[in-house]
mmCIF file of C-alpha atoms in Angstrom:
data_model
loop_
_atom_site.group_PDB
_atom_site.id
_atom_site.type_symbol
_atom_site.label_atom_id
_atom_site.label_comp_id
_atom_site.label_asym_id
_atom_site.label_seq_id
_atom_site.Cartn_x
_atom_site.Cartn_y
_atom_site.Cartn_z
ATOM 1 C CA MET A 1 119.328 -110.695 -1.083
ATOM 2 C CA PRO A 2 119.288 -108.071 -4.411
ATOM 3 C CA TYR A 3 122.171 -108.317 -7.398
ATOM 4 C CA GLN A 4 124.123 -105.114 -7.649
ATOM 5 C CA GLN A 5 124.950 -103.940 -10.809
ATOM 6 C CA LEU A 6 128.948 -103.253 -11.173
ATOM 7 C CA SER A 7 130.106 -99.847 -12.849
ATOM 8 C CA LEU A 8 131.968 -101.150 -15.726
ATOM 9 C CA GLN A 9 131.653 -99.442 -19.041
ATOM 10 C CA THR A 10 130.496 -102.797 -21.166
ATOM 11 C CA PRO A 11 128.043 -103.319 -24.075
ATOM 12 C CA ALA A 12 126.290 -105.781 -21.444
ATOM 13 C CA PRO A 13 126.000 -105.070 -18.373
ATOM 14 C CA VAL A 14 127.394 -107.172 -15.040
ATOM 15 C CA TYR A 15 124.911 -108.007 -12.304
ATOM 16 C CA SER A 16 126.594 -109.479 -9.135
ATOM 17 C CA TRP A 17 125.043 -111.225 -6.533
ATOM 18 C CA ALA A 18 128.701 -111.076 -4.459
ATOM 19 C CA HIS A 19 128.484 -108.328 -1.962
ATOM 20 C CA HIS A 20 132.213 -107.870 -1.761
ATOM 21 C CA GLU A 21 134.559 -106.026 -4.004
ATOM 22 C CA LEU A 22 136.218 -107.780 -7.310
ATOM 23 C CA GLY A 23 139.989 -108.105 -7.486
ATOM 24 C CA ALA A 24 141.731 -106.034 -11.037
ATOM 25 C CA GLN A 25 141.942 -109.688 -12.612
ATOM 26 C CA GLU A 26 138.657 -111.082 -11.645
ATOM 27 C CA VAL A 27 136.549 -106.957 -13.080
ATOM 28 C CA ARG A 28 139.026 -107.303 -16.363
ATOM 29 C CA MET A 29 137.636 -110.791 -16.475
ATOM 30 C CA ALA A 30 134.118 -110.190 -15.906
ATOM 31 C CA LYS A 31 134.840 -107.053 -18.735
ATOM 32 C CA ASN A 32 136.690 -109.054 -21.113
ATOM 33 C CA VAL A 33 133.150 -111.671 -21.327
ATOM 34 C CA ALA A 34 130.267 -108.409 -21.221
ATOM 35 C CA SER A 35 132.436 -106.869 -24.188
ATOM 36 C CA LEU A 36 131.641 -109.750 -26.351
ATOM 37 C CA PRO A 37 128.942 -109.200 -29.138
ATOM 38 C CA PHE A 38 127.090 -112.076 -28.322
ATOM 39 C CA VAL A 39 126.503 -111.662 -24.557
ATOM 40 C CA PHE A 40 122.693 -111.411 -24.127
ATOM 41 C CA LYS A 41 121.284 -109.132 -21.814
ATOM 42 C CA HIS A 42 123.878 -109.223 -19.137
ATOM 43 C CA VAL A 43 126.408 -111.510 -17.155
ATOM 44 C CA ALA A 44 125.649 -112.724 -14.107
ATOM 45 C CA LEU A 45 128.101 -113.221 -11.030
ATOM 46 C CA MET A 46 126.893 -115.699 -8.058
ATOM 47 C CA PRO A 47 127.902 -114.704 -4.455
ATOM 48 C CA ASP A 48 130.936 -117.648 -5.174
ATOM 49 C CA VAL A 49 132.517 -115.992 -7.707
ATOM 50 C CA HIS A 50 136.575 -115.945 -8.655
ATOM 51 C CA LEU A 51 138.852 -116.412 -10.842
ATOM 52 C CA GLY A 52 138.630 -118.979 -13.693
ATOM 53 C CA LYS A 53 139.905 -119.648 -17.447
ATOM 54 C CA GLY A 54 138.462 -116.799 -20.038
ATOM 55 C CA ALA A 55 135.189 -116.270 -17.475
ATOM 56 C CA LEU A 56 135.089 -115.935 -13.708
ATOM 57 C CA VAL A 57 133.879 -119.269 -11.700
ATOM 58 C CA GLY A 58 130.676 -118.635 -10.240
ATOM 59 C CA SER A 59 128.694 -117.180 -13.242
ATOM 60 C CA ALA A 60 125.647 -117.579 -15.761
ATOM 61 C CA ILE A 61 126.433 -116.459 -19.340
ATOM 62 C CA ALA A 62 123.493 -116.167 -22.096
ATOM 63 C CA THR A 63 124.834 -116.105 -25.323
ATOM 64 C CA ARG A 64 123.153 -115.885 -28.851
ATOM 65 C CA ASP A 65 124.454 -118.154 -31.122
ATOM 66 C CA ALA A 66 127.702 -118.552 -30.078
ATOM 67 C CA VAL A 67 129.076 -120.885 -27.385
ATOM 68 C CA ILE A 68 132.860 -120.440 -25.514
ATOM 69 C CA PRO A 69 134.574 -123.733 -24.915
ATOM 70 C CA ALA A 70 136.614 -122.655 -22.375
ATOM 71 C CA ALA A 71 133.962 -120.754 -20.154
ATOM 72 C CA VAL A 72 132.756 -124.269 -20.048
ATOM 73 C CA GLY A 73 135.870 -125.331 -18.967
ATOM 74 C CA VAL A 74 137.957 -128.790 -18.561
ATOM 75 C CA ASP A 75 135.624 -130.464 -16.508
ATOM 76 C CA ILE A 76 132.229 -130.912 -18.506
ATOM 77 C CA GLY A 77 129.926 -131.860 -16.706
ATOM 78 C CA CYS A 78 130.812 -131.752 -12.946
ATOM 79 C CA GLY A 79 128.774 -131.763 -10.390
ATOM 80 C CA MET A 80 126.955 -132.927 -7.697
ATOM 81 C CA ALA A 81 124.587 -135.536 -6.604
ATOM 82 C CA ALA A 82 122.729 -136.891 -3.575
ATOM 83 C CA LEU A 83 120.673 -139.176 -1.874
ATOM 84 C CA LYS A 84 118.332 -138.985 1.167
ATOM 85 C CA LEU A 85 118.518 -142.083 2.688
ATOM 86 C CA PRO A 86 115.793 -143.815 5.524
ATOM 87 C CA PHE A 87 118.312 -144.079 8.512
ATOM 88 C CA THR A 88 118.867 -141.876 11.099
ATOM 89 C CA SER A 89 122.345 -141.077 13.593
ATOM 90 C CA GLU A 90 121.980 -143.919 15.245
ATOM 91 C CA HIS A 91 122.502 -146.196 12.330
ATOM 92 C CA LEU A 92 125.560 -144.893 11.652
ATOM 93 C CA ASP A 93 127.285 -145.667 15.345
ATOM 94 C CA GLY A 94 130.392 -146.521 15.677
ATOM 95 C CA LYS A 95 130.083 -147.766 11.515
ATOM 96 C CA LEU A 96 132.128 -144.326 9.849
ATOM 97 C CA LYS A 97 135.408 -146.028 9.813
ATOM 98 C CA PRO A 98 134.707 -149.308 8.182
ATOM 99 C CA MET A 99 131.900 -147.813 5.844
ATOM 100 C CA ARG A 100 134.319 -144.795 4.835
ATOM 101 C CA ARG A 101 137.107 -147.803 4.205
ATOM 102 C CA ASP A 102 134.555 -149.680 1.896
ATOM 103 C CA ILE A 103 133.972 -146.756 -0.122
ATOM 104 C CA GLU A 104 137.301 -146.035 -1.046
ATOM 105 C CA ALA A 105 137.322 -149.731 -2.138
ATOM 106 C CA VAL A 106 134.342 -149.897 -4.303
ATOM 107 C CA VAL A 107 135.109 -145.854 -5.858
ATOM 108 C CA PRO A 108 138.595 -145.475 -7.098
ATOM 109 C CA VAL A 109 139.665 -141.543 -6.195
ATOM 110 C CA GLY A 110 142.159 -139.422 -7.401
ATOM 111 C CA PHE A 111 143.872 -140.501 -10.738
ATOM 112 C CA ASN A 112 143.170 -144.518 -9.840
ATOM 113 C CA GLU A 113 140.419 -146.118 -12.311
ATOM 114 C CA ASN A 114 138.499 -149.520 -12.015
ATOM 115 C CA ALA A 115 140.654 -152.480 -12.950
ATOM 116 C CA ASP A 116 137.364 -153.758 -14.910
ATOM 117 C CA ALA A 117 134.328 -152.105 -15.729
ATOM 118 C CA ASP A 118 131.139 -153.439 -14.367
ATOM 119 C CA LYS A 119 127.983 -154.354 -15.891
ATOM 120 C CA GLN A 120 126.352 -150.514 -14.904
ATOM 121 C CA ALA A 121 129.224 -148.836 -16.621
ATOM 122 C CA ARG A 122 129.117 -151.037 -19.661
ATOM 123 C CA ASN A 123 125.212 -150.714 -20.200
ATOM 124 C CA TRP A 124 125.731 -147.293 -20.623
ATOM 125 C CA GLN A 125 123.739 -146.394 -23.547
ATOM 126 C CA GLY A 126 126.246 -143.274 -24.198
ATOM 127 C CA TRP A 127 128.533 -145.614 -25.471
ATOM 128 C CA ARG A 128 126.844 -145.544 -28.731
ATOM 129 C CA GLY A 129 128.060 -143.003 -29.703
ATOM 130 C CA PHE A 130 131.743 -142.766 -28.707
ATOM 131 C CA LYS A 131 132.769 -143.568 -32.177
ATOM 132 C CA ASP A 132 130.995 -139.825 -33.359
ATOM 133 C CA LEU A 133 133.466 -138.324 -30.794
ATOM 134 C CA HIS A 134 136.615 -135.935 -31.668
ATOM 135 C CA ARG A 135 139.335 -138.035 -33.620
ATOM 136 C CA GLY A 136 141.854 -136.813 -30.668
ATOM 137 C CA VAL A 137 140.091 -139.092 -27.727
ATOM 138 C CA GLN A 138 139.302 -142.383 -30.079
ATOM 139 C CA ARG A 139 141.822 -144.375 -28.731
ATOM 140 C CA LEU A 140 140.707 -143.610 -25.194
ATOM 141 C CA GLU A 141 137.402 -145.500 -25.029
ATOM 142 C CA ALA A 142 138.731 -148.002 -22.762
ATOM 143 C CA LYS A 143 140.066 -145.630 -20.436
ATOM 144 C CA ALA A 144 136.833 -144.079 -20.371
ATOM 145 C CA LEU A 145 135.092 -146.928 -19.798
ATOM 146 C CA LYS A 146 137.338 -147.993 -17.055
ATOM 147 C CA GLN A 147 136.971 -144.432 -15.568
ATOM 148 C CA LEU A 148 133.238 -144.708 -15.715
ATOM 149 C CA GLY A 149 132.136 -145.150 -11.585
ATOM 150 C CA SER A 150 135.591 -143.305 -10.400
ATOM 151 C CA LEU A 151 135.593 -139.610 -8.062
ATOM 152 C CA GLY A 152 138.841 -137.795 -9.445
ATOM 153 C CA GLY A 153 141.034 -135.966 -7.220
ATOM 154 C CA GLY A 154 141.213 -132.084 -6.550
ATOM 155 C CA ASN A 155 138.084 -130.825 -4.590
ATOM 156 C CA HIS A 156 135.923 -134.044 -5.495
ATOM 157 C CA PHE A 157 134.773 -135.668 -2.798
ATOM 158 C CA ILE A 158 132.311 -138.415 -1.347
ATOM 159 C CA GLU A 159 130.379 -137.722 1.827
ATOM 160 C CA LEU A 160 127.873 -138.724 4.191
ATOM 161 C CA CYS A 161 125.764 -136.267 6.280
ATOM 162 C CA LEU A 162 123.158 -135.874 8.160
ATOM 163 C CA ASP A 163 120.720 -132.932 8.153
ATOM 164 C CA THR A 164 118.841 -131.353 10.989
ATOM 165 C CA ASP A 165 116.580 -133.963 11.541
ATOM 166 C CA ASP A 166 118.914 -136.233 11.932
ATOM 167 C CA GLY A 167 118.315 -137.865 8.486
ATOM 168 C CA VAL A 168 120.804 -139.622 6.631
ATOM 169 C CA TRP A 169 122.636 -138.381 3.474
ATOM 170 C CA LEU A 170 125.376 -139.433 0.599
ATOM 171 C CA MET A 171 126.495 -136.793 -1.288
ATOM 172 C CA LEU A 172 129.351 -136.725 -3.904
ATOM 173 C CA HIS A 173 130.955 -134.013 -6.305
ATOM 174 C CA SER A 174 132.280 -135.230 -9.719
ATOM 175 C CA GLY A 175 132.578 -134.491 -13.351
ATOM 176 C CA SER A 176 133.650 -136.505 -16.572
ATOM 177 C CA ARG A 177 137.204 -137.544 -15.548
ATOM 178 C CA HIS A 178 140.023 -137.900 -18.279
ATOM 179 C CA ILE A 179 137.563 -138.186 -21.379
ATOM 180 C CA GLY A 180 135.715 -134.319 -20.667
ATOM 181 C CA ASN A 181 139.212 -132.957 -20.291
ATOM 182 C CA ARG A 182 140.249 -134.087 -23.453
ATOM 183 C CA LEU A 183 137.424 -133.257 -25.319
ATOM 184 C CA ALA A 184 137.338 -130.056 -24.245
ATOM 185 C CA GLN A 185 141.203 -129.233 -24.410
ATOM 186 C CA CYS A 186 140.928 -130.705 -27.931
ATOM 187 C CA HIS A 187 137.600 -128.166 -28.614
ATOM 188 C CA ILE A 188 139.440 -125.325 -27.108
ATOM 189 C CA ALA A 189 142.283 -125.780 -29.402
ATOM 190 C CA THR A 190 140.442 -125.571 -32.273
ATOM 191 C CA ALA A 191 138.767 -122.462 -30.862
ATOM 192 C CA LYS A 192 141.861 -120.801 -30.278
ATOM 193 C CA GLU A 193 143.426 -121.712 -34.103
ATOM 194 C CA LEU A 194 140.029 -120.279 -35.672
ATOM 195 C CA ALA A 195 140.128 -117.025 -33.414
ATOM 196 C CA LYS A 196 143.805 -116.211 -34.830
ATOM 197 C CA LEU A 197 142.117 -115.720 -38.124
ATOM 198 C CA ALA A 198 138.800 -114.649 -37.559
ATOM 199 C CA VAL A 199 138.279 -112.759 -34.315
ATOM 200 C CA PRO A 200 141.988 -110.960 -34.424
ATOM 201 C CA GLY A 201 141.043 -108.353 -31.366
ATOM 202 C CA LEU A 202 139.971 -111.072 -28.867
ATOM 203 C CA PRO A 203 140.043 -109.527 -25.973
ATOM 204 C CA ASP A 204 141.371 -112.756 -24.043
ATOM 205 C CA PRO A 205 142.600 -115.993 -25.804
ATOM 206 C CA ASP A 206 140.307 -118.177 -24.342
ATOM 207 C CA LEU A 207 137.512 -116.868 -24.511
ATOM 208 C CA ALA A 208 137.632 -117.982 -28.408
ATOM 209 C CA HIS A 209 134.503 -119.146 -29.634
ATOM 210 C CA PHE A 210 132.621 -121.050 -32.032
ATOM 211 C CA VAL A 211 129.535 -120.039 -33.857
ATOM 212 C CA ARG A 212 126.190 -121.600 -34.615
ATOM 213 C CA GLY A 213 126.008 -122.991 -38.039
ATOM 214 C CA THR A 214 129.739 -123.965 -38.237
ATOM 215 C CA PRO A 215 131.315 -127.816 -38.513
ATOM 216 C CA GLU A 216 132.982 -126.757 -35.295
ATOM 217 C CA PHE A 217 130.175 -125.673 -33.650
ATOM 218 C CA ALA A 218 128.233 -128.704 -34.444
ATOM 219 C CA ALA A 219 131.489 -130.651 -33.726
ATOM 220 C CA TYR A 220 131.754 -129.196 -29.854
ATOM 221 C CA TRP A 221 128.040 -129.230 -28.832
ATOM 222 C CA ARG A 222 127.742 -132.880 -30.007
ATOM 223 C CA ASP A 223 130.808 -133.541 -27.480
ATOM 224 C CA LEU A 224 129.985 -131.548 -25.173
ATOM 225 C CA GLN A 225 126.577 -132.845 -24.607
ATOM 226 C CA TRP A 226 127.865 -136.787 -24.436
ATOM 227 C CA ALA A 227 130.192 -135.481 -21.927
ATOM 228 C CA GLN A 228 127.772 -133.597 -19.794
ATOM 229 C CA ASP A 229 125.778 -137.091 -20.125
ATOM 230 C CA TYR A 230 128.956 -139.385 -19.345
ATOM 231 C CA ALA A 231 129.436 -137.107 -16.139
ATOM 232 C CA ARG A 232 126.015 -137.345 -15.136
ATOM 233 C CA TYR A 233 125.988 -141.282 -14.984
ATOM 234 C CA ASN A 234 129.280 -141.369 -13.898
ATOM 235 C CA ARG A 235 128.007 -139.716 -10.047
ATOM 236 C CA ARG A 236 124.923 -142.071 -10.907
ATOM 237 C CA VAL A 237 127.489 -144.886 -10.965
ATOM 238 C CA MET A 238 129.340 -143.910 -7.763
ATOM 239 C CA LEU A 239 126.075 -143.046 -5.976
ATOM 240 C CA ASP A 240 125.009 -146.676 -6.535
ATOM 241 C CA ARG A 241 128.136 -148.606 -5.334
ATOM 242 C CA CYS A 242 127.952 -146.031 -2.212
ATOM 243 C CA ARG A 243 124.442 -147.100 -1.856
ATOM 244 C CA ARG A 244 124.949 -150.615 -1.668
ATOM 245 C CA VAL A 245 128.238 -149.969 0.926
ATOM 246 C CA MET A 246 125.746 -148.303 3.646
ATOM 247 C CA GLU A 247 122.974 -151.176 2.850
ATOM 248 C CA LEU A 248 125.729 -153.402 3.663
ATOM 249 C CA HIS A 249 126.233 -152.323 6.762
ATOM 250 C CA LEU A 250 123.335 -150.356 7.923
ATOM 251 C CA SER A 251 120.363 -152.522 6.389
ATOM 252 C CA GLY A 252 121.767 -156.102 6.471
ATOM 253 C CA GLY A 253 122.638 -155.780 3.019
ATOM 254 C CA LYS A 254 118.813 -155.237 2.026
ATOM 255 C CA PRO A 255 118.428 -152.763 -0.495
ATOM 256 C CA VAL A 256 116.633 -149.302 0.706
ATOM 257 C CA THR A 257 114.644 -146.702 -1.778
ATOM 258 C CA PRO A 258 116.216 -142.987 -1.015
ATOM 259 C CA LEU A 259 113.240 -140.102 -0.040
ATOM 260 C CA LEU A 260 115.128 -137.897 -2.172
ATOM 261 C CA ALA A 261 117.729 -137.987 -5.403
ATOM 262 C CA VAL A 262 119.262 -135.029 -7.062
ATOM 263 C CA ASN A 263 121.630 -135.207 -9.912
ATOM 264 C CA CYS A 264 122.871 -131.500 -11.523
ATOM 265 C CA HIS A 265 125.690 -129.949 -13.332
ATOM 266 C CA HIS A 266 127.561 -126.825 -12.613
ATOM 267 C CA ASN A 267 130.040 -126.273 -15.439
ATOM 268 C CA TYR A 268 127.677 -127.014 -18.629
ATOM 269 C CA ALA A 269 125.974 -124.921 -21.280
ATOM 270 C CA GLU A 270 122.140 -126.006 -22.255
ATOM 271 C CA GLN A 271 119.859 -124.605 -24.762
ATOM 272 C CA GLU A 272 117.139 -122.619 -22.645
ATOM 273 C CA ILE A 273 114.300 -120.295 -22.940
ATOM 274 C CA HIS A 274 115.230 -116.732 -21.410
ATOM 275 C CA PHE A 275 113.200 -113.548 -21.393
ATOM 276 C CA GLY A 276 111.268 -114.929 -24.305
ATOM 277 C CA GLU A 277 113.928 -115.857 -26.326
ATOM 278 C CA GLU A 278 116.017 -119.352 -27.201
ATOM 279 C CA VAL A 279 119.813 -118.666 -25.965
ATOM 280 C CA ILE A 280 122.945 -120.573 -24.806
ATOM 281 C CA VAL A 281 123.305 -120.464 -21.161
ATOM 282 C CA THR A 282 127.024 -121.492 -19.791
ATOM 283 C CA ARG A 283 126.884 -122.179 -16.337
ATOM 284 C CA LYS A 284 130.498 -121.692 -15.346
ATOM 285 C CA GLY A 285 130.585 -123.171 -11.327
ATOM 286 C CA ALA A 286 126.323 -122.228 -11.289
ATOM 287 C CA VAL A 287 123.850 -124.389 -10.623
ATOM 288 C CA ARG A 288 120.338 -124.025 -12.910
ATOM 289 C CA ALA A 289 118.005 -122.893 -10.798
ATOM 290 C CA ARG A 290 114.964 -122.761 -12.242
ATOM 291 C CA THR A 291 111.633 -122.550 -10.072
ATOM 292 C CA GLY A 292 111.026 -126.191 -8.231
ATOM 293 C CA ASP A 293 114.860 -127.603 -9.448
ATOM 294 C CA TYR A 294 116.245 -128.870 -6.834
ATOM 295 C CA GLY A 295 120.441 -128.567 -6.188
ATOM 296 C CA ILE A 296 123.347 -128.924 -4.199
ATOM 297 C CA ILE A 297 125.385 -126.411 -2.837
ATOM 298 C CA PRO A 298 128.547 -128.244 -0.782
ATOM 299 C CA GLY A 299 130.623 -126.027 1.719
ATOM 300 C CA SER A 300 134.138 -126.842 2.470
ATOM 301 C CA MET A 301 135.668 -129.840 3.851
ATOM 302 C CA GLY A 302 134.220 -129.349 7.522
ATOM 303 C CA ALA A 303 131.498 -127.380 6.709
ATOM 304 C CA GLN A 304 127.754 -127.119 6.014
ATOM 305 C CA SER A 305 126.044 -127.899 2.891
ATOM 306 C CA PHE A 306 122.891 -127.474 1.834
ATOM 307 C CA ILE A 307 120.033 -128.656 -0.430
ATOM 308 C CA VAL A 308 117.895 -126.017 -2.108
ATOM 309 C CA LYS A 309 115.130 -125.245 -4.342
ATOM 310 C CA GLY A 310 114.987 -123.083 -7.378
ATOM 311 C CA LYS A 311 113.022 -119.709 -7.063
ATOM 312 C CA GLY A 312 113.649 -119.103 -10.773
ATOM 313 C CA ASN A 313 115.082 -115.691 -10.826
ATOM 314 C CA PRO A 314 115.095 -114.432 -14.293
ATOM 315 C CA THR A 315 118.069 -112.280 -13.408
ATOM 316 C CA SER A 316 120.183 -114.645 -12.748
ATOM 317 C CA PHE A 317 119.372 -116.928 -15.788
ATOM 318 C CA CYS A 318 117.654 -119.242 -13.186
ATOM 319 C CA SER A 319 120.813 -120.085 -11.552
ATOM 320 C CA CYS A 320 122.597 -120.214 -8.214
ATOM 321 C CA ALA A 321 126.030 -120.585 -6.791
ATOM 322 C CA HIS A 322 127.626 -123.771 -6.889
ATOM 323 C CA GLY A 323 129.884 -123.794 -3.368
ATOM 324 C CA ALA A 324 131.859 -121.409 -0.985
ATOM 325 C CA GLY A 325 134.174 -120.681 -3.562
ATOM 326 C CA ARG A 326 137.618 -120.516 -3.010
ATOM 327 C CA GLN A 327 139.370 -117.827 -1.418
ATOM 328 C CA LEU A 328 142.961 -118.652 -1.145
ATOM 329 C CA SER A 329 144.454 -120.615 -4.274
ATOM 330 C CA ARG A 330 145.748 -124.194 -3.456
ATOM 331 C CA THR A 331 148.829 -123.146 -3.491
ATOM 332 C CA GLN A 332 148.609 -120.024 -0.994
ATOM 333 C CA ALA A 333 147.421 -122.330 1.265
ATOM 334 C CA LYS A 334 149.619 -124.975 1.677
ATOM 335 C CA LYS A 335 152.025 -122.062 2.703
ATOM 336 C CA ARG A 336 149.901 -120.509 5.321
ATOM 337 C CA PHE A 337 148.126 -123.616 7.048
ATOM 338 C CA SER A 338 149.735 -127.201 8.463
ATOM 339 C CA VAL A 339 148.372 -130.506 8.973
ATOM 340 C CA ASP A 340 147.367 -129.715 12.812
ATOM 341 C CA ASP A 341 145.352 -127.021 11.349
ATOM 342 C CA LEU A 342 143.377 -129.577 9.012
ATOM 343 C CA VAL A 343 143.373 -131.995 11.905
ATOM 344 C CA GLN A 344 141.744 -128.907 14.273
ATOM 345 C CA GLN A 345 139.466 -128.184 11.372
ATOM 346 C CA THR A 346 137.708 -131.264 10.713
ATOM 347 C CA GLN A 347 136.980 -132.266 14.172
ATOM 348 C CA GLY A 348 134.398 -134.915 14.295
ATOM 349 C CA ILE A 349 134.485 -136.124 10.760
ATOM 350 C CA GLU A 350 136.256 -139.273 9.897
ATOM 351 C CA CYS A 351 138.383 -137.981 6.476
ATOM 352 C CA ARG A 352 141.703 -137.891 5.569
ATOM 353 C CA LYS A 353 143.919 -135.587 7.532
ATOM 354 C CA ASP A 354 147.288 -135.257 5.960
ATOM 355 C CA GLY A 355 149.397 -133.240 3.297
ATOM 356 C CA GLY A 356 147.889 -134.460 0.523
ATOM 357 C CA VAL A 357 144.604 -132.880 0.978
ATOM 358 C CA LEU A 358 145.773 -129.657 2.625
ATOM 359 C CA ASP A 359 144.365 -127.415 -0.192
ATOM 360 C CA GLU A 360 140.876 -128.604 0.643
ATOM 361 C CA ILE A 361 141.589 -127.363 4.247
ATOM 362 C CA PRO A 362 137.918 -125.457 4.999
ATOM 363 C CA SER A 363 139.781 -121.991 5.406
ATOM 364 C CA ALA A 364 140.562 -121.961 1.886
ATOM 365 C CA TYR A 365 136.690 -121.484 1.026
ATOM 366 C CA LYS A 366 134.609 -118.852 1.891
ATOM 367 C CA PRO A 367 132.097 -118.654 4.552
ATOM 368 C CA ILE A 368 129.241 -120.643 2.981
ATOM 369 C CA ASP A 369 126.960 -118.969 5.104
ATOM 370 C CA LYS A 370 127.766 -115.575 3.712
ATOM 371 C CA VAL A 371 127.270 -117.576 0.345
ATOM 372 C CA MET A 372 123.793 -118.620 1.156
ATOM 373 C CA HIS A 373 123.016 -115.442 2.532
ATOM 374 C CA GLN A 374 123.702 -113.349 -0.646
ATOM 375 C CA GLN A 375 121.301 -116.010 -2.748
ATOM 376 C CA THR A 376 117.976 -115.699 -0.924
ATOM 377 C CA ASP A 377 116.430 -114.877 -3.987
ATOM 378 C CA LEU A 378 117.524 -117.352 -5.825
ATOM 379 C CA VAL A 379 117.020 -120.389 -3.576
ATOM 380 C CA GLU A 380 115.101 -121.774 -0.645
ATOM 381 C CA ILE A 381 116.815 -124.191 1.733
ATOM 382 C CA VAL A 382 115.039 -127.668 1.567
ATOM 383 C CA ALA A 383 118.130 -129.513 4.281
ATOM 384 C CA THR A 384 121.160 -128.125 6.223
ATOM 385 C CA LEU A 385 123.384 -130.997 6.161
ATOM 386 C CA ARG A 386 126.576 -131.760 7.837
ATOM 387 C CA GLN A 387 129.355 -134.104 7.373
ATOM 388 C CA VAL A 388 130.698 -137.204 9.420
ATOM 389 C CA VAL A 389 132.304 -138.554 6.561
ATOM 390 C CA CYS A 390 134.603 -137.095 3.446
ATOM 391 C CA VAL A 391 136.502 -138.996 1.540
ATOM 392 C CA LYS A 392 138.945 -137.345 -1.550
ATOM 393 C CA GLY A 393 141.650 -138.263 -3.621
#
């Protein structure tokens, strides 16, 4: 569906693919961002847009020579990864519970980390640049090493899925773990301190930013790229471990070759060319969707998910939604629903069904079908998936 221009009196217009009325706080957040002098062309809101910190989750923001650390967020490089594997539902019969158990054994979840880093984690090329990162994280190298190949908690997950052709997919959602969070916090604090001196009229402290050509910009950009690479490799390590579990159960341990592999960020910033100019695009809860780009748009636990291919829509800065988007906060979800509701809404899925994941109940999220309908001009659907196993922290 085409976008709508919001009726806001801002220097940069706001285009929205979310065909619903934004709340007062969401409107204020959109206006604050669109009023920044370095915003390029316009602000693009995706169908799953909702409140964030500084900027709305589900937005694509292009800027000239400036970057907003809080708009990128604290889970730098958070994103999705998926493998299509040469198995069908027949291979899964009677094996869902033991596969879930074995995945949970090889991938630490929640606050847990690996007891020891494996060879794949130790061999990551990014460790060579660790000594150049912000001094506030230098004592965290051992922790970052042990967390490489771990899931985290909240809305992060690992799933086994079936597509409409009965094909098996391995899919997961995770980011840069504690090291990415700490790097972000360090730079956000620096940006806010600078803003007190240089930008006294900033509409929101979380829109404090760095300007290209300054040491602070250079330091943040270096650390940002490192954390984004860490997040991508973290997903790769977990995919490899989970694939080996599946091979053990489904092919007698014989290695199999994935039919398709996708690994994409949805909380990050990159330098890109748009409308003939080099700009910085911050995607806060949005996936890059250039022509032919593969992306992953998950629904909630118990809903469909989608593998998509981008259409390269220039008005969205070649972006699309990153998921269903929450319609209830975690606190609201826990108050409104019971464990019995969770059990009912996740029927047929091998997953946790207890109060510890109640805030992730499907009804806490927007209907994913509606989100997909609102972005037919941004992506085409390649595969529609339904979960049969879901692992959460």
